[in-house]
Coordinates of C-alpha atoms and ligand atoms in Angstrom, one line a residue:
M10 CA 0.0 0.0 0.0
K11 CA 1.2 3.5 -0.9
L12 CA 0.4 6.6 1.2
L13 CA 1.0 10.1 0.0
H14 CA 1.1 12.7 2.8
V15 CA 0.5 16.4 2.1
V16 CA 1.7 19.0 4.6
G17 CA 2.3 22.7 4.1
A18 CA 2.0 24.8 7.3
R19 CA 3.4 24.6 10.8
P20 CA 0.5 22.9 12.5
N21 CA 0.6 20.1 10.0
F22 CA 4.1 19.0 10.8
M23 CA 3.4 17.6 14.4
K24 CA 0.4 15.7 13.0
V25 CA 2.2 13.8 10.2
G26 CA 5.1 12.5 12.3
P27 CA 3.2 9.7 14.2
V28 CA 1.5 8.5 11.0
I29 CA 4.8 8.3 9.2
R30 CA 6.3 6.3 12.1
A31 CA 3.4 3.9 12.2
A32 CA 3.3 3.4 8.5
R33 CA 7.0 2.8 8.5
A34 CA 6.5 0.1 11.1
A35 CA 3.9 -1.5 8.9
A36 CA 6.3 -1.4 5.9
L37 CA 4.0 0.8 3.8
E38 CA 5.4 2.8 0.9
Q39 CA 5.2 6.6 1.6
V40 CA 5.6 9.8 -0.2
L41 CA 5.9 13.2 1.7
V42 CA 4.8 16.3 -0.2
H43 CA 5.4 19.8 1.3
T44 CA 3.4 22.5 -0.4
G45 CA 5.7 25.3 0.7
Q46 CA 2.8 27.2 2.3
H47 CA 5.2 27.9 5.2
Y48 CA 8.8 28.4 4.0
D49 CA 10.7 30.4 6.7
P50 CA 13.3 28.2 8.4
A51 CA 11.6 29.0 11.8
M52 CA 8.2 28.0 10.5
S53 CA 9.2 24.8 8.6
D54 CA 12.8 23.5 8.8
A55 CA 13.0 23.8 12.5
F56 CA 9.9 21.6 12.9
F57 CA 11.3 18.9 10.5
R58 CA 14.4 18.8 12.7
D59 CA 12.7 18.8 16.1
L60 CA 10.1 16.2 15.0
D61 CA 12.7 14.1 13.2
L62 CA 10.6 14.1 10.0
P63 CA 12.1 12.7 6.8
E64 CA 13.0 15.3 4.1
P65 CA 10.0 15.9 1.9
D66 CA 10.2 14.0 -1.3
L67 CA 9.2 17.2 -3.0
N68 CA 8.3 20.8 -2.2
L69 CA 5.8 22.6 -4.3
G70 CA 7.3 26.0 -3.2
V71 CA 3.9 27.8 -3.3
G72 CA 4.8 30.5 -0.7
S73 CA 2.4 33.2 0.6
G74 CA -0.4 35.0 -1.2
T75 CA -4.2 35.6 -1.0
H76 CA -6.2 32.5 -0.1
A77 CA -7.2 32.1 -3.8
E78 CA -3.7 32.5 -5.0
Q79 CA -2.2 30.1 -2.5
T80 CA -5.0 27.5 -3.0
A81 CA -4.7 27.7 -6.8
R82 CA -0.9 27.4 -6.8
I83 CA -1.1 24.3 -4.5
M84 CA -3.8 22.7 -6.8
L85 CA -1.7 23.3 -10.0
G86 CA 1.4 22.0 -8.4
F87 CA -0.2 19.0 -6.8
E88 CA -2.1 17.6 -9.8
P89 CA 1.0 16.2 -11.7
V90 CA 2.4 14.8 -8.4
L91 CA -0.7 12.7 -8.0
D92 CA -0.5 11.4 -11.5
E93 CA 3.1 10.5 -11.0
H94 CA 2.8 8.7 -7.7
R95 CA -0.7 7.2 -7.9
P96 CA -1.1 6.5 -4.2
D97 CA -3.7 4.3 -2.6
W98 CA -4.5 7.0 -0.1
V99 CA -3.8 10.7 0.0
L100 CA -3.5 11.8 3.7
V101 CA -4.3 15.4 4.5
Y102 CA -3.9 17.0 8.0
G103 CA -5.7 19.7 9.9
D104 CA -7.4 22.7 8.4
V105 CA -4.9 24.8 6.5
N106 CA -5.1 25.9 2.9
S107 CA -2.8 23.0 1.8
T108 CA -5.3 20.6 3.4
M109 CA -8.3 21.8 1.3
A110 CA -6.4 22.4 -1.9
A111 CA -4.9 18.9 -2.0
T112 CA -8.3 17.4 -1.2
L113 CA -10.0 19.2 -4.0
V114 CA -7.4 17.9 -6.5
A115 CA -7.4 14.3 -5.2
G116 CA -11.2 14.1 -5.0
K117 CA -11.6 15.2 -8.6
R118 CA -8.9 12.8 -9.9
G119 CA -10.6 9.9 -8.1
F120 CA -7.9 9.3 -5.5
R121 CA -9.0 8.3 -2.0
V122 CA -8.5 11.0 0.7
A123 CA -8.2 10.4 4.4
H124 CA -8.5 13.5 6.6
V125 CA -6.6 13.4 9.8
E126 CA -8.3 15.7 12.4
A127 CA -11.6 15.6 10.7
G128 CA -14.9 16.9 12.1
L129 CA -13.7 19.9 14.2
R130 CA -16.1 22.9 13.8
S131 CA -16.0 26.4 15.3
R132 CA -19.2 27.3 13.4
D133 CA -17.5 30.5 12.5
R134 CA -17.2 30.9 8.7
T135 CA -15.2 34.1 9.0
M136 CA -12.3 31.8 10.0
P137 CA -10.5 30.6 6.8
E138 CA -9.9 27.3 8.6
E139 CA -13.6 26.6 9.0
I140 CA -14.1 26.8 5.2
N141 CA -11.2 24.4 4.8
R142 CA -12.6 22.0 7.3
L143 CA -16.1 21.9 5.7
V144 CA -14.8 21.4 2.2
T145 CA -12.2 18.8 3.2
D146 CA -14.6 16.7 5.2
Q147 CA -17.3 16.7 2.5
L148 CA -14.9 15.4 0.0
A149 CA -12.8 13.0 2.1
D150 CA -13.4 9.3 1.8
L151 CA -12.3 8.7 5.4
C152 CA -12.8 11.2 8.2
L153 CA -10.4 10.3 11.0
T154 CA -11.6 12.3 14.1
P155 CA -9.8 13.3 17.3
S156 CA -12.9 13.3 19.6
R157 CA -16.5 12.2 19.8
D158 CA -17.9 15.8 19.3
A159 CA -16.2 15.7 15.8
D160 CA -18.1 12.5 14.9
Q161 CA -21.4 14.2 15.8
N162 CA -20.5 17.3 13.7
L163 CA -19.9 15.1 10.7
L164 CA -23.1 13.0 11.2
A165 CA -25.1 16.3 11.5
E166 CA -23.7 17.4 8.1
G167 CA -24.9 14.2 6.4
I168 CA -21.6 12.4 6.3
R169 CA -22.2 8.6 6.4
A170 CA -21.2 6.8 9.6
E171 CA -19.0 4.3 7.7
K172 CA -16.8 7.2 6.5
I173 CA -16.1 8.3 10.1
R174 CA -13.6 6.7 12.5
M175 CA -12.6 8.2 15.9
V176 CA -8.9 7.5 16.2
G177 CA -8.0 10.1 18.9
N178 CA -5.6 13.0 18.8
V179 CA -2.5 12.4 16.8
M180 CA -0.8 15.6 18.0
V181 CA -0.9 14.1 21.5
D182 CA 1.2 11.2 20.1
T183 CA 3.9 13.7 19.2
L184 CA 3.6 15.5 22.5
L185 CA 4.0 12.4 24.6
F186 CA 6.8 11.1 22.4
L187 CA 8.9 14.3 22.6
R188 CA 8.0 15.6 26.1
D189 CA 11.0 14.3 27.9
K190 CA 13.3 15.5 25.1
A191 CA 11.7 19.0 25.4
R192 CA 12.1 18.9 29.2
A193 CA 15.7 18.0 29.0
L194 CA 16.5 21.2 27.1
D195 CA 15.5 23.3 30.1
V196 CA 14.3 26.1 27.9
P197 CA 13.0 28.3 30.8
G198 CA 16.3 27.9 32.6
R199 CA 18.2 28.8 29.4
M200 CA 16.0 31.9 28.9
G201 CA 16.8 33.0 32.4
L202 CA 13.3 32.4 33.7
G203 CA 14.3 29.6 36.1
R204 CA 11.4 28.2 38.1
A205 CA 9.7 31.5 38.8
P206 CA 6.2 32.1 37.3
F207 CA 6.0 33.2 33.7
A208 CA 3.5 33.4 30.9
F209 CA 3.8 32.0 27.4
V210 CA 1.9 33.8 24.6
T211 CA 1.2 33.3 20.9
L212 CA -1.2 35.3 18.7
H213 CA -1.6 35.0 15.0
R214 CA -5.2 34.6 13.9
P215 CA -6.5 37.2 11.5
S216 CA -9.4 38.0 13.9
N217 CA -6.8 39.1 16.5
V218 CA -4.0 40.6 14.5
D219 CA -5.5 42.1 11.3
Q220 CA -7.5 44.9 13.0
P221 CA -5.4 47.7 14.6
A222 CA -7.9 48.3 17.5
V223 CA -8.0 44.6 18.5
L224 CA -4.3 44.1 18.2
D225 CA -3.7 47.2 20.3
Q226 CA -6.0 45.8 23.0
L227 CA -4.0 42.6 23.0
L228 CA -0.6 44.3 23.2
R229 CA -1.9 46.4 26.2
A230 CA -3.1 43.2 27.8
L231 CA 0.4 41.9 27.5
D232 CA 1.8 45.0 29.1
D233 CA -0.5 44.4 32.1
L234 CA 0.4 40.7 32.2
G235 CA 4.1 41.6 32.1
E236 CA 3.6 43.6 35.3
K237 CA 2.5 40.4 37.1
M238 CA 5.1 38.0 35.7
P239 CA 7.7 37.7 32.8
V240 CA 6.0 37.0 29.5
V241 CA 7.5 35.2 26.5
F242 CA 5.6 36.2 23.3
A243 CA 6.6 34.0 20.4
A244 CA 5.5 36.2 17.5
H245 CA 4.3 34.7 14.2
P246 CA 5.6 36.6 11.1
R247 CA 2.1 37.8 10.4
T248 CA 1.8 39.4 13.8
R249 CA 5.1 41.2 13.6
Q250 CA 4.2 42.5 10.2
R251 CA 0.9 43.9 11.5
I252 CA 2.5 45.6 14.6
D253 CA 4.9 47.4 12.2
Q254 CA 2.3 48.1 9.5
F255 CA -0.2 49.6 12.1
G256 CA 2.6 51.5 13.9
L257 CA 1.6 50.0 17.2
R258 CA 3.8 50.2 20.2
P259 CA 5.1 46.7 21.0
P260 CA 4.6 45.6 24.6
N261 CA 7.4 46.6 27.0
G262 CA 8.5 45.8 30.5
T263 CA 9.1 42.1 31.0
V264 CA 7.4 41.1 27.7
R265 CA 10.1 39.4 25.6
I266 CA 9.1 39.1 22.0
T267 CA 10.9 36.2 20.2
E268 CA 11.0 34.8 16.7
P269 CA 8.6 31.8 16.2
L270 CA 10.0 29.0 18.3
G271 CA 10.6 25.4 17.4
Y272 CA 8.5 22.5 18.6
L273 CA 10.7 21.4 21.5
E274 CA 11.3 24.9 22.7
T275 CA 7.6 25.6 22.7
V276 CA 6.7 22.5 24.6
G277 CA 9.4 23.2 27.1
L278 CA 8.1 26.7 27.7
V279 CA 4.4 25.6 27.8
E280 CA 5.1 22.9 30.4
G281 CA 7.0 25.4 32.6
A282 CA 4.5 28.2 32.2
T283 CA 2.1 29.5 34.9
L284 CA -0.4 30.2 32.1
V285 CA -0.6 30.3 28.3
L286 CA -2.4 33.0 26.4
T287 CA -3.0 32.1 22.7
D288 CA -5.3 31.8 19.7
S289 CA -3.6 28.6 18.4
G290 CA -5.7 25.5 18.0
G291 CA -2.8 23.2 18.9
L292 CA -1.9 24.9 22.1
Q293 CA -5.4 24.5 23.4
E294 CA -4.8 20.8 23.2
E295 CA -1.2 20.7 24.4
T296 CA -2.0 22.8 27.5
T297 CA -4.9 20.4 28.3
V298 CA -2.6 17.4 28.2
L299 CA 0.2 19.1 30.2
G300 CA -2.3 20.5 32.8
V301 CA -1.3 24.1 32.2
P302 CA -4.1 26.7 32.3
C303 CA -4.8 28.2 28.8
L304 CA -6.7 31.4 28.0
T305 CA -7.8 31.3 24.3
A306 CA -8.4 34.8 22.9
R307 CA -11.2 33.8 20.6
A308 CA -15.0 33.9 20.6
N309 CA -15.3 30.2 19.8
T310 CA -13.3 27.0 19.6
E311 CA -13.4 24.0 17.3
R312 CA -11.9 22.0 20.2
P313 CA -14.7 22.0 22.9
V314 CA -13.2 19.0 24.8
T315 CA -10.4 21.3 25.9
L316 CA -13.1 23.4 27.7
T317 CA -15.1 20.5 29.2
E318 CA -12.3 18.1 30.0
G319 CA -9.2 20.3 29.9
T320 CA -7.6 23.5 31.1
N321 CA -8.9 25.8 28.4
R322 CA -11.1 28.9 28.7
L323 CA -12.2 31.4 26.0
V324 CA -11.6 35.0 26.7
E325 CA -12.6 38.2 24.7
S326 CA -9.7 39.9 23.0
R327 CA -10.0 43.0 25.2
R328 CA -7.6 44.3 27.8
E329 CA -10.0 44.2 30.8
A330 CA -11.4 40.8 29.9
I331 CA -7.9 39.3 29.7
G332 CA -6.8 41.0 32.9
A333 CA -9.8 39.6 34.8
A334 CA -9.2 36.1 33.4
V335 CA -5.5 36.2 34.2
A336 CA -6.4 37.1 37.8
E337 CA -8.8 34.2 38.1
V338 CA -6.3 31.8 36.6
I339 CA -3.6 32.8 39.1
E340 CA -6.1 32.3 41.9
A341 CA -7.3 28.9 40.6
R342 CA -3.7 27.8 40.1
R343 CA -2.9 28.7 43.7
A344 CA -5.8 26.5 44.8
G345 CA -4.4 23.6 42.7
R346 CA -7.4 23.5 40.4
F347 CA -5.6 22.5 37.2
R348 CA -5.0 18.8 36.4
P349 CA -3.9 17.3 33.1
G350 CA -6.9 16.4 31.0
R351 CA -7.0 13.2 28.9
P352 CA -10.0 13.0 26.6
E353 CA -10.8 9.6 25.1
G354 CA -8.1 8.6 22.6
W355 CA -5.6 11.2 23.6
D356 CA -3.2 8.5 24.6
G357 CA -0.3 8.6 22.2
Q358 CA -1.6 5.7 20.0
A359 CA -3.6 7.6 17.3
G360 CA -0.9 7.1 14.7
P361 CA -1.0 3.3 14.8
R362 CA -4.9 3.4 14.9
I363 CA -4.8 5.6 11.7
V364 CA -2.6 3.2 9.9
A365 CA -4.6 0.2 11.0
E366 CA -7.7 1.8 9.6
L367 CA -6.1 2.6 6.3
V368 CA -4.7 -0.9 5.9
G369 CA -8.0 -2.4 7.0
R370 CA -9.8 -0.6 4.2
G371 CA -7.3 -1.8 1.6
Ligands
UD1_502 C1 -1.6 29.5 8.5 C2 -2.9 28.7 8.6 C3 -3.5 28.7 10.0 C4 -2.4 28.2 11.0 C5 -1.1 29.0 10.8 C6 0.0 28.5 11.7 C7 -4.4 28.8 6.6 C8 -5.6 29.4 6.1 N1 -3.9 29.3 7.8 O1 -1.9 30.8 8.8 O2 -4.6 27.9 10.1 O3 -2.9 28.4 12.3 O4 -0.7 28.9 9.4 O5 1.1 29.2 11.6 O6 -3.9 27.9 6.0 N2 4.8 34.2 6.4 C9 6.1 34.3 6.5 N3 6.8 33.1 6.5 C10 6.3 31.9 6.4 C11 4.9 31.8 6.3 C12 4.1 33.0 6.3 O7 6.7 35.3 6.6 O8 7.0 30.9 6.4 C13 4.0 35.5 6.5 C14 3.6 35.9 5.1 O9 3.7 37.3 5.0 C15 2.1 35.5 5.0 C16 1.7 35.6 6.4 O10 2.8 35.2 7.2 O11 1.4 36.3 4.1 C17 0.5 34.6 6.7 O12 0.9 33.3 6.3 P1 -0.2 32.3 5.8 O13 0.4 30.9 5.5 O14 -1.0 32.9 4.7 O15 -1.2 32.1 7.0 P2 -0.9 31.9 8.5 O16 -1.3 33.2 9.2 O17 0.6 31.5 8.7

């Protein structure tokens, strides 16, 4: 059996690793295609290194652009690749533009598509990822979901039960696999943070960084947070660009703005942090598994189990709202109210379950 994996952007990389490992153990033939959606060394190469991923067999080099440009370039580049390799399954991951673009091409060419992390829904179509999720799941031949709520979302959209399989959360495989290695790097110590409280922050969603007034509120919230404890703010290229473009004053005081960090550095900081403030999808899950309180600066989440069974809480992207939530988290932490959450199937074995499912379907 031949698998063709398509990845393109940072959050895809930690999802493909466990599937590649499990497929290797099952002696399956594999091709790894990188679309080039993310291309900066800090957004791509660093993750391949940290996650010990094989070099991609090819990189389509699509780069940045509008959604239409990026999607179209991926589709054009991917079509001949499919014809050359003729895989039994095309595996797509998560909800980025590369996921949807590859699915559209494979679906129309009659290749079977398996979507890893299927069924998540924020019900917010202003999020580009929500459009990607809806299209990908409608076209996929196999929807591999991380949690039961995702199964329900798919059934409600008319997707047949036999196309849906709950396999658990593949990103947790990676987290559990590399957690000790991340810990051994002692990133907080190397950054001079020691064992004292600190906060870890990432922000990059268009809803937070593309409007000057919202981004300004968030930067002021970071100033306030920085008065309570040191803050490490790992800034996405998009966020940096917007701060410059809007002429906003970056946060000061104890807020340290860094380049985007690698996977091991990020996990090391998250595990040591008193709290995480983010709009990332992946960090909502990672904080849940690590038992670290997470404030998600969004109006909704496609990962509701992190609210009900984990450490996550939604917070408005306003200075006062974040300040109040931070104060509550500090209090709850003092009372020992945060424990690691382990929703069903978040056990480090999702990769082998995915491969078993593919093999079982022939
Ligand atoms: C993409 C994903 C988002 C994911 C995020 C993680 C989509 C629709 N969005 O958003 O779901 O959470 O990745 O990082 O697929 N840029 C660089 N270097 C890079 C990549 C991007 O400088 O390697 C800059 C470019 O100016 C680009 C901007 O960042 O225009 C945004 O990049 P893009 O890939 O369009 O979306 P992300 O915001 O990264």
